Tab-separated table of C-alpha atoms in Angstrom:
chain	number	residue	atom	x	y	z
A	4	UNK	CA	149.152	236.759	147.639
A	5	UNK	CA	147.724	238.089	144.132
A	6	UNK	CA	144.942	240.740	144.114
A	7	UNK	CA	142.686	238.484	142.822
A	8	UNK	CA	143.640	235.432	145.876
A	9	UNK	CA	143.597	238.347	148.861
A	10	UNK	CA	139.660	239.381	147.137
A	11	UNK	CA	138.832	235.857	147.587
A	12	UNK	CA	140.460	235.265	150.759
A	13	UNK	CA	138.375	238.537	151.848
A	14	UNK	CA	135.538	237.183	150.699
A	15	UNK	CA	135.631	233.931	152.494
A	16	UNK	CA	136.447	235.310	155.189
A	17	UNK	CA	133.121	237.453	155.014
A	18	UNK	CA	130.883	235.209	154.139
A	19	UNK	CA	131.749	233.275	157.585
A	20	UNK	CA	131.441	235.745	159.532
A	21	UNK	CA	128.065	237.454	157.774
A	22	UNK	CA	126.763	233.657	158.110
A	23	UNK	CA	128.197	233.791	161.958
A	24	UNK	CA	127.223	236.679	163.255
A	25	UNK	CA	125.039	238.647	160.383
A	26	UNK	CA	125.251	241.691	158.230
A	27	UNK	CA	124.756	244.118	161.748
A	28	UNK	CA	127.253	242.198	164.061
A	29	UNK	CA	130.101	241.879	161.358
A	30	UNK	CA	132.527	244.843	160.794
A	31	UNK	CA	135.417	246.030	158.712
A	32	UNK	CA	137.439	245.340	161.641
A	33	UNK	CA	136.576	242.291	162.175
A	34	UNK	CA	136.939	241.520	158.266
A	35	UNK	CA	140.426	242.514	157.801
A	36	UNK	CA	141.178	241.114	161.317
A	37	UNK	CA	140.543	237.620	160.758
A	38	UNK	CA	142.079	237.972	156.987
A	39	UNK	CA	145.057	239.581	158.697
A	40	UNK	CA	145.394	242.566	156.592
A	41	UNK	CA	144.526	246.506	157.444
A	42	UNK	CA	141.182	247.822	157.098
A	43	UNK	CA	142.016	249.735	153.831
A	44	UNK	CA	142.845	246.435	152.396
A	45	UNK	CA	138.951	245.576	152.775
A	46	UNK	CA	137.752	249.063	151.294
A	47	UNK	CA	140.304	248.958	148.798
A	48	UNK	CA	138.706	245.699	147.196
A	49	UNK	CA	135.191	246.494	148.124
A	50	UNK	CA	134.405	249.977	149.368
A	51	UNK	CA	132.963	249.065	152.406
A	52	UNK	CA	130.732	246.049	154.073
A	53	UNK	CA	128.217	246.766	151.873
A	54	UNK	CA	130.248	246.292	149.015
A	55	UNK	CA	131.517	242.513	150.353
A	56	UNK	CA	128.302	241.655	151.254
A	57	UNK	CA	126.674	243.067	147.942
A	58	UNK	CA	129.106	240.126	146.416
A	59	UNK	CA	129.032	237.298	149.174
A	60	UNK	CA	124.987	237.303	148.547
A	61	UNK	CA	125.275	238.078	144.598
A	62	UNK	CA	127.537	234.771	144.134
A	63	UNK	CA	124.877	232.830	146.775
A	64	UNK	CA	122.289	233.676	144.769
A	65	UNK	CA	123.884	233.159	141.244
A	66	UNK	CA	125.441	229.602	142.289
A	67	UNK	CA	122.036	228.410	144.384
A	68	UNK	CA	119.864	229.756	140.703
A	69	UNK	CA	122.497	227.934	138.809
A	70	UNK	CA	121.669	224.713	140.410
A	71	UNK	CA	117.787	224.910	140.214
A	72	UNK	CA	118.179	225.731	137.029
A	73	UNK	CA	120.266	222.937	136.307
A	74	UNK	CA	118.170	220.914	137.950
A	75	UNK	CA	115.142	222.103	135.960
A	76	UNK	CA	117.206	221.418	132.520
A	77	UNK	CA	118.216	218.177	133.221
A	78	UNK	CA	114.741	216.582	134.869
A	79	UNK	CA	113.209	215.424	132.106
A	80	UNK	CA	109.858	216.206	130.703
A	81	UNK	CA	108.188	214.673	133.108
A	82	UNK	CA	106.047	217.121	135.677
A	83	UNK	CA	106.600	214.731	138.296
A	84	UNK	CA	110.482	214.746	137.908
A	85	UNK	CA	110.901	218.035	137.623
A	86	UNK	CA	109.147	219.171	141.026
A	87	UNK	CA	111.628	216.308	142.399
A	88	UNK	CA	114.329	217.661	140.711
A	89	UNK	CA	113.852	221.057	141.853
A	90	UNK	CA	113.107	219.917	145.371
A	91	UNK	CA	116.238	218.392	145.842
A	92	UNK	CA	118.450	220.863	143.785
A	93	UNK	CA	117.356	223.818	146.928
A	94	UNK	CA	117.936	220.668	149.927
A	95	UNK	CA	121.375	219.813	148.554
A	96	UNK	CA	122.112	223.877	148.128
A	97	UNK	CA	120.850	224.059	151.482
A	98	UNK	CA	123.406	220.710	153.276
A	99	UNK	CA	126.083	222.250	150.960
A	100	UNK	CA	125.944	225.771	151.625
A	101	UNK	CA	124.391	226.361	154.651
A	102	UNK	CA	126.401	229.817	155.422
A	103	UNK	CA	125.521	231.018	152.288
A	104	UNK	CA	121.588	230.094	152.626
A	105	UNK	CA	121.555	231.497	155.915
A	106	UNK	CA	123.122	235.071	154.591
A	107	UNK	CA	120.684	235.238	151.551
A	108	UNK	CA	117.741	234.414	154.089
A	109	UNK	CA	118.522	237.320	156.460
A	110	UNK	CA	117.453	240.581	155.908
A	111	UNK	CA	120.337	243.412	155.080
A	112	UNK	CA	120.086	247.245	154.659
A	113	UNK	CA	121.971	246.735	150.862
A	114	UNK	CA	118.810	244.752	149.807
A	115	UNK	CA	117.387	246.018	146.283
A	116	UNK	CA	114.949	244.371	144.078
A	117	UNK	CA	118.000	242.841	142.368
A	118	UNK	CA	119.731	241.444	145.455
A	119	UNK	CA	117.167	240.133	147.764
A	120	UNK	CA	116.097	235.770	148.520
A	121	UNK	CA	112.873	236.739	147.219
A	122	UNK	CA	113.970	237.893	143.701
A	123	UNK	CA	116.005	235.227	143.956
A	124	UNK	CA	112.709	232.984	144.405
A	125	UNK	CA	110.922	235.097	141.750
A	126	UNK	CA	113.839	234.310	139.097
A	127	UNK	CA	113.439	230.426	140.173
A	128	UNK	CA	109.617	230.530	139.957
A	129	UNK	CA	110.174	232.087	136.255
A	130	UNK	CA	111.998	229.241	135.535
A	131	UNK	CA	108.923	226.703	136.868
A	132	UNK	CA	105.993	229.499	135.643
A	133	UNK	CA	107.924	228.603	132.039
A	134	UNK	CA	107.640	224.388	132.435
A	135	UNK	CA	104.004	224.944	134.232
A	136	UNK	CA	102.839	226.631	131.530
A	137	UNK	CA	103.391	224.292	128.668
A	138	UNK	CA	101.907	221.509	131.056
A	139	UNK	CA	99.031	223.584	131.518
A	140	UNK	CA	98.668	223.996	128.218
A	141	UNK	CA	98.593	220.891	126.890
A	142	UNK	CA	96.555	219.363	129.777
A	143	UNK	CA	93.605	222.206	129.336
A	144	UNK	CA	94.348	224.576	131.975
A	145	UNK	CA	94.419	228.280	131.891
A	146	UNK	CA	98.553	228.678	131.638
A	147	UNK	CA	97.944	232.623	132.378
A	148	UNK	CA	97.765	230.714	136.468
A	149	UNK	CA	101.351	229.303	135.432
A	150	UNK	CA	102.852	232.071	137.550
A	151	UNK	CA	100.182	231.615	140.756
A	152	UNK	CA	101.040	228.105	141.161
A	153	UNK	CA	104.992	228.398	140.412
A	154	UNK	CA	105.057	230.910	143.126
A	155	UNK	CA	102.867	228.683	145.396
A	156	UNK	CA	105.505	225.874	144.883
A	157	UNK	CA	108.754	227.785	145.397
A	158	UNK	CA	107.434	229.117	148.204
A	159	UNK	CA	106.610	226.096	149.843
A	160	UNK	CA	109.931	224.344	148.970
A	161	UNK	CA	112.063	227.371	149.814
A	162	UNK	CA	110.064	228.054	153.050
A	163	UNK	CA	110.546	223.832	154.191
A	164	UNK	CA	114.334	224.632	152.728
A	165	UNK	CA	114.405	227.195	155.754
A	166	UNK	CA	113.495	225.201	158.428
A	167	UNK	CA	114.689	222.827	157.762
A	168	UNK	CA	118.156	224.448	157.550
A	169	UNK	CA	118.031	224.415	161.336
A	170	UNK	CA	116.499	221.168	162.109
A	171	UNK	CA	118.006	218.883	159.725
A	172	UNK	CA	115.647	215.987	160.864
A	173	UNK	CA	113.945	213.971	158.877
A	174	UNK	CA	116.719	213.569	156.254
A	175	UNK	CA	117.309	215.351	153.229
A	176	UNK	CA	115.786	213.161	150.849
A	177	UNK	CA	112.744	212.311	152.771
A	178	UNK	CA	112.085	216.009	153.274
A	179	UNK	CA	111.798	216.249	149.217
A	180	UNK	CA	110.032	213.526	148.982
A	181	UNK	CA	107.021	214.978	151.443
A	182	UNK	CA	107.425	218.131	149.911
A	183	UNK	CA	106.998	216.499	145.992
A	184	UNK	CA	103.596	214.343	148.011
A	185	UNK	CA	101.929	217.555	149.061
A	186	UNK	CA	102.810	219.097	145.682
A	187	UNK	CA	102.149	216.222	143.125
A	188	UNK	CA	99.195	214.915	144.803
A	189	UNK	CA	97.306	218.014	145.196
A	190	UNK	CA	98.624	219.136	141.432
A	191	UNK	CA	98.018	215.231	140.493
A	192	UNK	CA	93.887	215.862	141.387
A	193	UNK	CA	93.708	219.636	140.472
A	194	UNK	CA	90.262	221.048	139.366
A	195	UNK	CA	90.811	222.651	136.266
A	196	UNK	CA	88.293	225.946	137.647
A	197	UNK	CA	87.991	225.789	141.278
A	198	UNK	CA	86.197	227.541	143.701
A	199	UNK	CA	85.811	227.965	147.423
A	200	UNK	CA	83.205	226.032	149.308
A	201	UNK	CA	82.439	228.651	151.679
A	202	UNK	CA	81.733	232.421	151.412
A	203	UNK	CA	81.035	235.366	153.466
């Protein structure tokens, strides 16, 4: 096996077992074990479990961005098709990759501002705050709230994304297109200042 194969082999095998068992329950040991190789082999490659799981999660996040972005690029200019399109882009990461969702979703001690779900969210909402904002524009709303209500929809998606990860019920499709109902028809009838009814 070539350096490069046994780094990917490593890593494969990681990423199982982080999705398996999580970032606390997997070990070296148990790394090299199921790889069949020696424990230096691991920290030879990667220094250490947080090195392999620094990369497992870095190539989650860049391939689930990729996607969304993708997604994003190729909806159309339509408002409506893009929230679909970015609904579905996170479900079909989600049936695809459900190992790798589940290890970006859990907490880990290597976690930085660079490496964590939520920046992950925060670089997808960008992406939306951008597309919001020239709707806004152009429809007379204040596109300095661009970044409130891209946040507010990421959120949402990603947080349905989650459970239903575990549930899987209804299907995938029909999941996005509850999540795009909620969305669309409260964005559809939007007040262009609102307030709250009540105070205290």
């Amino acid at each position: 096996m070539t350096g490069k194969e046994r780094r990917q082999q490593l890593l494969d095998v990681a990423r199982e077992l982080f999705a398996e068992k999580g970032f606390d329950a997997t070990s070296i040991e148990e790394i090299a074990h199921r790889a069949g190789v020696s424990k230096p082999v691991v920290y030879e490659h990667f220094g250490g479990k947080e090195g392999i799981y620094a990369v497992v999660v870095d190539r989650e996040m860049q391939r689930l961005l990729d996607n969304v972005v993708s997604a994003l690029g190729a909806g159309g200019g339509n408002p409506r098709d893009l929230l679909e399109a970015a609904a579905r882009a996170l479900l079909n990461y989600i049936e695809g990759s459900s190992d790798g969702f589940r290890i970006m979703v859990r907490d880990s001690p290597v976690a930085s501002s660079t490496g964590t779900f939520s920046s992950l969210l925060n670089d997808i909402a960008s992406q939306v705050e951008h597309i919001l904002g020239l709707h806004f524009d152009a429809r007379g709303y204040d596109a300095k709230l661009a970044a409130l209500y891209a946040q507010a929809l990421v959120g949402m998606v990603a947080l349905t994304g989650q459970w239903w990860l575990e549930v899987r019920k209804p299907k995938k499709d029909e999941v996005a297109a509850h999540l795009v109902n909620l969305a669309w028809n409260g964005l559809s009838a939007m007040e262009n200042k609102p307030r709250l009814r009540t105070r205290r």
